[in-house]
Amino acid sequence: MGHLYQFLLIPTRLTLKASTVLYRLGVCSVACLAAVFYSSWVLCLVLRKGPRAVFCKKRRDGPPSCLTDTSYGEHRYLILRNSGLRLHYVIAGQEGAQLMLFLHGFPQNWFAWRHQLKEFRQTFKVVAVDLRGYGFSEAPAGSEHYQRDRLLEDIQGIIEALGTGEKHAFTKCILVGHDWGATIAWEFAASYPNMVEKLIILNGVQFHVFSEYLAQHPRQMLQSTYMFLFQLPKLPEFLWSCDDFNFVKNTMLSRNGGIQNPAHSLTGEEMEAYLYGLSERGGLTPPMNYYRSKASWVPAKHTDILVPTLLIWGEKDAYLEKGLLPLAQQYVRKSIRVHCVPEASHWVSEDQPEKVNQLMWDFLLERE
């Protein structure tokens, strides 16, 4: 009987193996096409500007002043208890107040939350962290260090270390995330609901939601070509560093994908706040390793969100389609508020900080 059972399983196992092979071939094919596209772009830059301008690296002797500005908060370091990893963060507000933890996305760092640090420090203990591999935080070598469980463990360690109240008792935090920070925040809230009081998400969805949507929507696949490119070794780092990080600048400054609000367009110094860490030797590899570790996010360990959630979405997002919203919402089992900001880009917290801050206050104070 056992031999018959094993025999009957053979077609299923072969089908699964074939599906895996086809999937990997598909990803590899799209990655190669993306490499051709980005390489062609670099070639155009060479023809227009010359090889010296495109391939010579700009020397940066130190961080821009805004990146170490103490008016946003005090710069500190935390050594995580479990991993021993050293993370940089900026903290402001009252020491005994409730923790509001901000998680940034690609290709940013703590500086992405400068408007929110100043806004919420009167009421909360606000903390904007440089995720592992970013900014002034440590960057372990190897993509295995950027898998889901490692990242969730980081957030758990941060909250345990900093989320203490007046009597040194642990209190739940307000967790805020954007882009990759949003993906981490979704998963963390689902996995550790006892550590999160409220969840605030800005232009980001659960990874399993994104993966399912990507497979069925070719337009989203086109908008995500850089993610496929990042699956390749070394070449993406070379291409994205050309012309003094032309692609990074284009991502945040271009008319289509960048910040839309002229009043909050990034200054040269503010753009340098993001480029400084990336320009360090090997600085692009750790952020790209988040994408190279995508397999560790599927399937999701937990999907249900058991805490009140606010979802803010800049409708002029050139990288994530609005069609992701209803799929993300369906996993929230508590109350959820969804607010679309028509005039805002993917970088909504920097694009429309006043609007974002007001929506956050309304949610936190539970008023319409």
CSV table of C-alpha atoms in Angstrom, one decimal:
chain,number,residue,atom,x,y,z
A,1,MET,CA,0.0,0.0,0.0
A,2,GLY,CA,2.9,2.3,0.9
A,3,HIS,CA,4.6,1.7,-2.4
A,4,LEU,CA,1.3,2.5,-4.3
A,5,TYR,CA,0.9,5.8,-2.3
A,6,GLN,CA,4.5,6.8,-3.2
A,7,PHE,CA,3.9,5.9,-6.9
A,8,LEU,CA,0.7,8.0,-7.0
A,9,LEU,CA,2.7,11.0,-5.6
A,10,ILE,CA,5.2,10.9,-8.4
A,11,PRO,CA,3.1,13.0,-10.9
A,12,THR,CA,2.4,15.6,-8.2
A,13,ARG,CA,6.1,15.9,-7.3
A,14,LEU,CA,7.1,16.2,-11.0
A,15,THR,CA,4.5,18.9,-11.5
A,16,LEU,CA,5.8,20.9,-8.6
A,17,LYS,CA,9.4,20.6,-9.7
A,18,ALA,CA,8.4,21.6,-13.2
A,19,SER,CA,6.5,24.6,-11.9
A,20,THR,CA,9.5,25.7,-9.8
A,21,VAL,CA,11.8,25.4,-12.8
A,22,LEU,CA,9.5,27.3,-15.0
A,23,TYR,CA,9.1,30.0,-12.4
A,24,ARG,CA,12.8,30.4,-12.0
A,25,LEU,CA,13.3,30.5,-15.8
A,26,GLY,CA,10.6,33.2,-16.0
A,27,VAL,CA,12.2,35.3,-13.3
A,28,CYS,CA,15.6,34.9,-15.0
A,29,SER,CA,14.3,35.8,-18.4
A,30,VAL,CA,12.6,39.0,-17.1
A,31,ALA,CA,15.8,39.8,-15.1
A,32,CYS,CA,17.8,39.5,-18.3
A,33,LEU,CA,15.4,41.7,-20.2
A,34,ALA,CA,15.6,44.3,-17.4
A,35,ALA,CA,19.4,44.2,-17.6
A,36,VAL,CA,19.2,44.9,-21.3
A,37,PHE,CA,16.9,47.9,-20.7
A,38,TYR,CA,19.0,49.4,-17.9
A,39,SER,CA,22.3,48.7,-19.8
A,40,SER,CA,20.8,50.5,-22.8
A,41,TRP,CA,19.9,53.5,-20.6
A,42,VAL,CA,23.5,53.6,-19.4
A,43,LEU,CA,24.8,53.4,-22.9
A,44,CYS,CA,22.6,56.4,-23.8
A,45,LEU,CA,24.1,58.3,-20.9
A,46,VAL,CA,27.6,57.5,-22.1
A,47,LEU,CA,26.8,58.7,-25.6
A,48,ARG,CA,25.3,61.9,-24.2
A,49,LYS,CA,27.7,62.7,-21.4
A,50,GLY,CA,30.8,60.8,-22.2
A,51,PRO,CA,32.3,57.8,-20.3
A,52,ARG,CA,34.3,59.9,-17.8
A,53,ALA,CA,31.1,61.6,-16.5
A,54,VAL,CA,29.2,58.3,-16.3
A,55,PHE,CA,31.8,56.0,-14.8
A,56,CYS,CA,33.9,58.3,-12.6
A,57,LYS,CA,32.6,58.1,-9.0
A,58,LYS,CA,32.0,61.4,-7.1
A,59,ARG,CA,34.0,61.6,-3.9
A,60,ARG,CA,32.0,62.2,-0.8
A,61,ASP,CA,34.2,63.0,2.2
A,62,GLY,CA,31.4,63.0,4.8
A,63,PRO,CA,27.6,63.0,5.2
A,64,PRO,CA,25.5,66.1,4.4
A,65,SER,CA,24.7,68.2,7.5
A,66,CYS,CA,21.0,67.4,7.3
A,67,LEU,CA,21.7,63.7,7.8
A,68,THR,CA,23.3,64.4,11.2
A,69,ASP,CA,21.0,67.3,12.1
A,70,THR,CA,20.1,67.1,15.8
A,71,SER,CA,17.0,69.3,15.4
A,72,TYR,CA,15.1,66.2,14.3
A,73,GLY,CA,16.2,64.3,17.3
A,74,GLU,CA,19.1,62.7,19.1
A,75,HIS,CA,21.2,60.2,17.1
A,76,ARG,CA,21.8,57.0,18.9
A,77,TYR,CA,22.9,53.4,18.3
A,78,LEU,CA,21.3,50.2,19.6
A,79,ILE,CA,22.9,46.8,19.8
A,80,LEU,CA,20.2,44.1,19.3
A,81,ARG,CA,20.3,41.5,22.0
A,82,ASN,CA,19.8,38.4,19.8
A,83,SER,CA,21.9,39.2,16.7
A,84,GLY,CA,24.4,41.7,18.2
A,85,LEU,CA,23.6,43.9,15.2
A,86,ARG,CA,24.3,47.6,15.6
A,87,LEU,CA,21.5,49.9,14.4
A,88,HIS,CA,21.4,53.6,14.1
A,89,TYR,CA,18.2,55.5,15.0
A,90,VAL,CA,17.0,59.1,15.6
A,91,ILE,CA,14.9,59.6,18.7
A,92,ALA,CA,12.8,62.6,20.0
A,93,GLY,CA,10.0,63.2,22.5
A,94,GLN,CA,9.4,62.2,26.1
A,95,GLU,CA,11.3,59.2,27.3
A,96,GLY,CA,8.3,57.7,29.1
A,97,ALA,CA,5.8,58.3,26.2
A,98,GLN,CA,4.5,55.6,23.9
A,99,LEU,CA,6.8,54.5,21.2
A,100,MET,CA,6.0,55.5,17.6
A,101,LEU,CA,8.4,53.5,15.4
A,102,PHE,CA,9.1,54.5,11.8
A,103,LEU,CA,10.4,52.1,9.1
A,104,HIS,CA,11.7,53.5,5.8
A,105,GLY,CA,11.8,51.9,2.4
A,106,PHE,CA,14.2,51.7,-0.6
A,107,PRO,CA,16.4,53.7,-1.3
A,108,GLN,CA,15.9,55.9,1.8
A,109,ASN,CA,16.9,55.9,5.5
A,110,TRP,CA,15.7,57.5,8.7
A,111,PHE,CA,15.7,60.9,7.0
A,112,ALA,CA,12.5,60.0,5.1
A,113,TRP,CA,10.6,60.6,8.3
A,114,ARG,CA,12.0,64.0,9.2
A,115,HIS,CA,8.6,65.8,8.9
A,116,GLN,CA,6.9,63.2,11.1
A,117,LEU,CA,9.6,63.3,13.8
A,118,LYS,CA,9.0,67.0,14.3
A,119,GLU,CA,5.2,66.6,14.2
A,120,PHE,CA,4.6,63.8,16.7
A,121,ARG,CA,7.4,64.2,19.2
A,122,GLN,CA,5.3,66.4,21.5
A,123,THR,CA,3.0,63.4,22.2
A,124,PHE,CA,5.0,60.2,21.4
A,125,LYS,CA,8.5,58.9,21.8
A,126,VAL,CA,9.3,59.0,18.1
A,127,VAL,CA,12.0,56.7,16.6
A,128,ALA,CA,13.1,56.6,13.0
A,129,VAL,CA,15.5,53.7,12.5
A,130,ASP,CA,18.0,53.0,9.7
A,131,LEU,CA,17.1,49.4,8.8
A,132,ARG,CA,19.9,46.9,8.6
A,133,GLY,CA,22.1,47.6,5.6
A,134,TYR,CA,21.0,51.2,5.3
A,135,GLY,CA,22.5,54.5,6.5
A,136,PHE,CA,24.6,54.3,9.6
A,137,SER,CA,23.4,50.9,10.6
A,138,GLU,CA,25.5,47.8,10.2
A,139,ALA,CA,25.3,45.9,6.9
A,140,PRO,CA,25.9,42.2,7.2
A,141,ALA,CA,27.3,40.6,4.0
A,142,GLY,CA,25.2,38.1,2.2
A,143,SER,CA,21.6,38.1,1.1
A,144,GLU,CA,20.7,35.5,3.7
A,145,HIS,CA,21.0,38.3,6.4
A,146,TYR,CA,18.1,40.1,4.8
A,147,GLN,CA,15.5,37.4,4.9
A,148,ARG,CA,12.1,38.0,6.5
A,149,ASP,CA,12.7,36.4,9.9
A,150,ARG,CA,16.0,38.4,10.4
A,151,LEU,CA,14.1,41.6,9.6
A,152,LEU,CA,11.2,40.8,11.9
A,153,GLU,CA,13.6,39.9,14.7
A,154,ASP,CA,15.2,43.3,14.3
A,155,ILE,CA,11.9,45.1,14.8
A,156,GLN,CA,11.1,42.9,17.7
A,157,GLY,CA,14.4,43.8,19.3
A,158,ILE,CA,13.9,47.5,18.7
A,159,ILE,CA,10.5,47.6,20.3
A,160,GLU,CA,11.6,45.5,23.3
A,161,ALA,CA,14.5,47.8,23.9
A,162,LEU,CA,12.8,51.2,23.3
A,163,GLY,CA,9.1,50.5,23.9
A,164,THR,CA,9.0,50.9,27.7
A,165,GLY,CA,6.7,53.2,29.6
A,166,GLU,CA,7.2,55.4,32.7
A,167,LYS,CA,7.5,52.4,35.1
A,168,HIS,CA,9.8,50.5,32.7
A,169,ALA,CA,6.9,48.2,31.7
A,170,PHE,CA,6.6,47.2,28.0
A,171,THR,CA,3.9,49.1,26.1
A,172,LYS,CA,2.6,48.4,22.6
A,173,CYS,CA,3.9,50.7,19.9
A,174,ILE,CA,2.5,52.7,17.0
A,175,LEU,CA,4.1,51.1,14.0
A,176,VAL,CA,4.6,53.2,10.8
A,177,GLY,CA,6.0,51.9,7.6
A,178,HIS,CA,6.6,52.9,3.9
A,179,ASP,CA,7.6,50.8,0.9
A,180,TRP,CA,9.8,48.0,2.2
A,181,GLY,CA,9.2,49.4,5.7
A,182,ALA,CA,5.5,48.9,5.1
A,183,THR,CA,6.1,45.3,4.0
A,184,ILE,CA,8.0,44.6,7.2
A,185,ALA,CA,5.4,46.5,9.3
A,186,TRP,CA,2.5,44.5,7.7
A,187,GLU,CA,4.2,41.2,8.5
A,188,PHE,CA,5.3,42.2,11.9
A,189,ALA,CA,1.8,43.3,13.0
A,190,ALA,CA,0.4,40.0,11.7
A,191,SER,CA,3.1,38.0,13.5
A,192,TYR,CA,3.3,40.1,16.8
A,193,PRO,CA,-0.1,41.7,17.4
A,194,ASN,CA,0.7,41.9,21.1
A,195,MET,CA,3.5,44.4,20.3
A,196,VAL,CA,1.5,46.8,18.1
A,197,GLU,CA,-1.3,49.0,19.2
A,198,LYS,CA,-2.0,50.6,15.8
A,199,LEU,CA,-0.5,50.1,12.3
A,200,ILE,CA,0.0,53.0,9.8
A,201,ILE,CA,1.0,52.0,6.3
A,202,LEU,CA,2.1,54.4,3.5
A,203,ASN,CA,2.3,53.1,-0.1
A,204,GLY,CA,3.2,49.5,0.6
A,205,VAL,CA,1.5,46.1,0.8
A,206,GLN,CA,2.1,42.6,2.2
A,207,PHE,CA,4.6,40.7,0.1
A,208,HIS,CA,2.3,37.8,-0.5
A,209,VAL,CA,-0.3,40.3,-1.8
A,210,PHE,CA,2.2,41.9,-4.1
A,211,SER,CA,3.4,38.5,-5.4
A,212,GLU,CA,-0.1,37.4,-6.3
A,213,TYR,CA,-1.0,40.7,-7.9
A,214,LEU,CA,2.3,40.8,-9.9
A,215,ALA,CA,1.6,37.4,-11.5
A,216,GLN,CA,-1.7,38.6,-12.9
A,217,HIS,CA,-1.0,42.2,-13.9
A,218,PRO,CA,1.6,42.8,-16.7
A,219,ARG,CA,1.6,46.5,-16.1
A,220,GLN,CA,2.7,46.1,-12.5
A,221,MET,CA,5.4,43.7,-13.8
A,222,LEU,CA,6.7,46.5,-16.1
A,223,GLN,CA,6.7,49.0,-13.1
A,224,SER,CA,8.7,46.4,-11.2
A,225,THR,CA,11.4,45.7,-13.7
A,226,TYR,CA,14.1,47.0,-11.2
A,227,MET,CA,13.0,44.3,-8.8
A,228,PHE,CA,13.8,41.6,-11.4
A,229,LEU,CA,17.1,43.3,-12.3
A,230,PHE,CA,18.1,43.2,-8.6
A,231,GLN,CA,17.9,39.4,-8.7
A,232,LEU,CA,21.1,39.4,-10.7
A,233,PRO,CA,24.5,39.6,-9.0
A,234,LYS,CA,26.8,42.6,-9.1
A,235,LEU,CA,25.4,44.0,-12.4
A,236,PRO,CA,22.6,46.0,-10.8
A,237,GLU,CA,25.0,47.7,-8.4
A,238,PHE,CA,27.2,48.7,-11.3
A,239,LEU,CA,24.3,50.1,-13.4
A,240,TRP,CA,22.6,51.9,-10.5
A,241,SER,CA,25.8,53.6,-9.5
A,242,CYS,CA,26.6,55.0,-12.9
A,243,ASP,CA,26.4,58.7,-13.5
A,244,ASP,CA,26.5,59.3,-9.8
A,245,PHE,CA,23.5,57.1,-9.1
A,246,ASN,CA,21.4,58.4,-11.9
A,247,PHE,CA,18.7,55.8,-11.4
A,248,VAL,CA,18.4,56.5,-7.7
A,249,LYS,CA,18.0,60.2,-8.4
A,250,ASN,CA,15.5,59.5,-11.2
A,251,THR,CA,13.4,57.4,-8.9
A,252,MET,CA,12.9,60.3,-6.4
A,253,LEU,CA,13.3,63.4,-8.6
A,254,SER,CA,11.8,62.6,-12.0
A,255,ARG,CA,8.5,64.1,-13.2
A,256,ASN,CA,6.8,60.8,-13.4
A,257,GLY,CA,8.1,58.8,-10.4
A,258,GLY,CA,9.5,61.5,-8.1
A,259,ILE,CA,8.0,63.8,-5.5
A,260,GLN,CA,5.2,65.8,-7.2
A,261,ASN,CA,4.8,68.7,-4.8
A,262,PRO,CA,7.1,71.6,-5.8
A,263,ALA,CA,7.0,72.9,-2.3
A,264,HIS,CA,8.7,69.7,-1.0
A,265,SER,CA,10.9,68.8,-3.9
A,266,LEU,CA,14.2,67.4,-2.6
A,267,THR,CA,17.0,69.9,-2.4
A,268,GLY,CA,20.5,68.8,-3.5
A,269,GLU,CA,21.5,68.4,0.1
A,270,GLU,CA,18.4,66.3,0.9
A,271,MET,CA,19.1,64.0,-2.1
A,272,GLU,CA,22.6,63.7,-0.8
A,273,ALA,CA,21.2,62.4,2.5
A,274,TYR,CA,20.0,59.3,0.6
A,275,LEU,CA,23.0,59.0,-1.7
A,276,TYR,CA,25.7,59.2,1.0
A,277,GLY,CA,25.2,55.7,2.4
A,278,LEU,CA,24.6,54.2,-1.0
A,279,SER,CA,27.9,55.7,-2.3
A,280,GLU,CA,30.0,54.0,0.4
A,281,ARG,CA,31.9,50.9,-0.8
A,282,GLY,CA,29.3,48.2,-1.4
A,283,GLY,CA,26.6,50.5,-0.2
A,284,LEU,CA,24.0,49.4,-2.8
A,285,THR,CA,24.3,45.7,-2.2
A,286,PRO,CA,22.6,45.4,1.2
A,287,PRO,CA,19.4,47.4,0.1
A,288,MET,CA,19.3,45.2,-3.1
A,289,ASN,CA,19.7,42.1,-0.9
A,290,TYR,CA,16.2,42.8,0.5
A,291,TYR,CA,14.9,42.0,-3.0
A,292,ARG,CA,17.2,39.1,-3.5
A,293,SER,CA,15.7,37.5,-0.4
A,294,LYS,CA,12.1,37.7,-1.7
A,295,ALA,CA,11.7,33.9,-1.6
A,296,SER,CA,11.8,34.1,2.2
A,297,TRP,CA,8.6,36.1,2.3
A,298,VAL,CA,6.4,33.5,0.6
A,299,PRO,CA,4.3,31.9,1.9
A,300,ALA,CA,3.4,34.3,4.6
A,301,LYS,CA,3.6,32.9,8.1
A,302,HIS,CA,0.7,35.0,9.3
A,303,THR,CA,-1.7,37.0,7.1
A,304,ASP,CA,-4.5,38.4,9.4
A,305,ILE,CA,-4.0,41.9,10.8
A,306,LEU,CA,-5.6,42.1,14.3
A,307,VAL,CA,-4.9,45.7,15.0
A,308,PRO,CA,-6.6,49.0,13.8
A,309,THR,CA,-4.9,50.0,10.6
A,310,LEU,CA,-4.5,53.2,8.6
A,311,LEU,CA,-3.5,52.9,4.9
A,312,ILE,CA,-2.4,56.1,3.2
A,313,TRP,CA,-1.8,55.9,-0.6
A,314,GLY,CA,-0.3,58.5,-2.9
A,315,GLU,CA,-2.3,57.9,-6.1
A,316,LYS,CA,0.5,59.1,-8.4
A,317,ASP,CA,2.7,56.1,-7.4
A,318,ALA,CA,4.7,55.1,-10.4
A,319,TYR,CA,5.9,51.8,-8.8
A,320,LEU,CA,2.9,50.3,-7.1
A,321,GLU,CA,-0.6,50.1,-8.7
A,322,LYS,CA,-3.7,51.3,-6.8
A,323,GLY,CA,-5.3,47.9,-7.6
A,324,LEU,CA,-3.2,46.4,-4.8
A,325,LEU,CA,-5.3,48.3,-2.2
A,326,PRO,CA,-8.4,46.0,-2.0
A,327,LEU,CA,-6.3,42.9,-1.8
A,328,ALA,CA,-4.3,44.4,1.1
A,329,GLN,CA,-7.4,45.5,3.0
A,330,GLN,CA,-9.0,42.0,3.0
A,331,TYR,CA,-6.6,40.7,5.5
A,332,VAL,CA,-7.3,43.4,8.2
A,333,ARG,CA,-9.7,41.9,10.8
A,334,LYS,CA,-9.9,45.1,12.8
A,335,SER,CA,-11.0,48.5,11.7
A,336,ILE,CA,-9.2,50.0,8.7
A,337,ARG,CA,-9.1,53.5,7.2
A,338,VAL,CA,-8.0,53.9,3.7
A,339,HIS,CA,-7.1,57.4,2.4
A,340,CYS,CA,-5.9,58.1,-1.1
A,341,VAL,CA,-4.0,61.3,-1.7
A,342,PRO,CA,-4.6,62.1,-5.4
A,343,GLU,CA,-1.8,64.6,-5.8
A,344,ALA,CA,0.9,62.6,-4.0
A,345,SER,CA,3.6,60.2,-5.4
A,346,HIS,CA,5.0,57.0,-4.0
A,347,TRP,CA,7.0,59.2,-1.6
A,348,VAL,CA,3.8,60.4,0.1
A,349,SER,CA,5.3,61.2,3.5
A,350,GLU,CA,7.7,63.7,1.9
A,351,ASP,CA,5.4,64.7,-0.9
A,352,GLN,CA,2.5,65.8,1.2
A,353,PRO,CA,3.7,65.8,4.8
A,354,GLU,CA,1.0,68.1,6.1
A,355,LYS,CA,-1.8,65.9,4.7
A,356,VAL,CA,-0.1,62.7,5.9
A,357,ASN,CA,0.4,64.1,9.4
A,358,GLN,CA,-3.2,65.2,9.6
A,359,LEU,CA,-4.5,61.8,8.5
A,360,MET,CA,-2.3,60.2,11.1
A,361,TRP,CA,-3.5,62.5,13.9
A,362,ASP,CA,-7.2,61.8,12.9
A,363,PHE,CA,-6.5,58.0,13.1
A,364,LEU,CA,-4.5,58.2,16.3
A,365,LEU,CA,-7.2,60.4,18.0
A,366,GLU,CA,-10.0,58.5,16.4
A,367,ARG,CA,-11.8,61.4,14.9
A,368,GLU,CA,-13.2,61.8,11.5
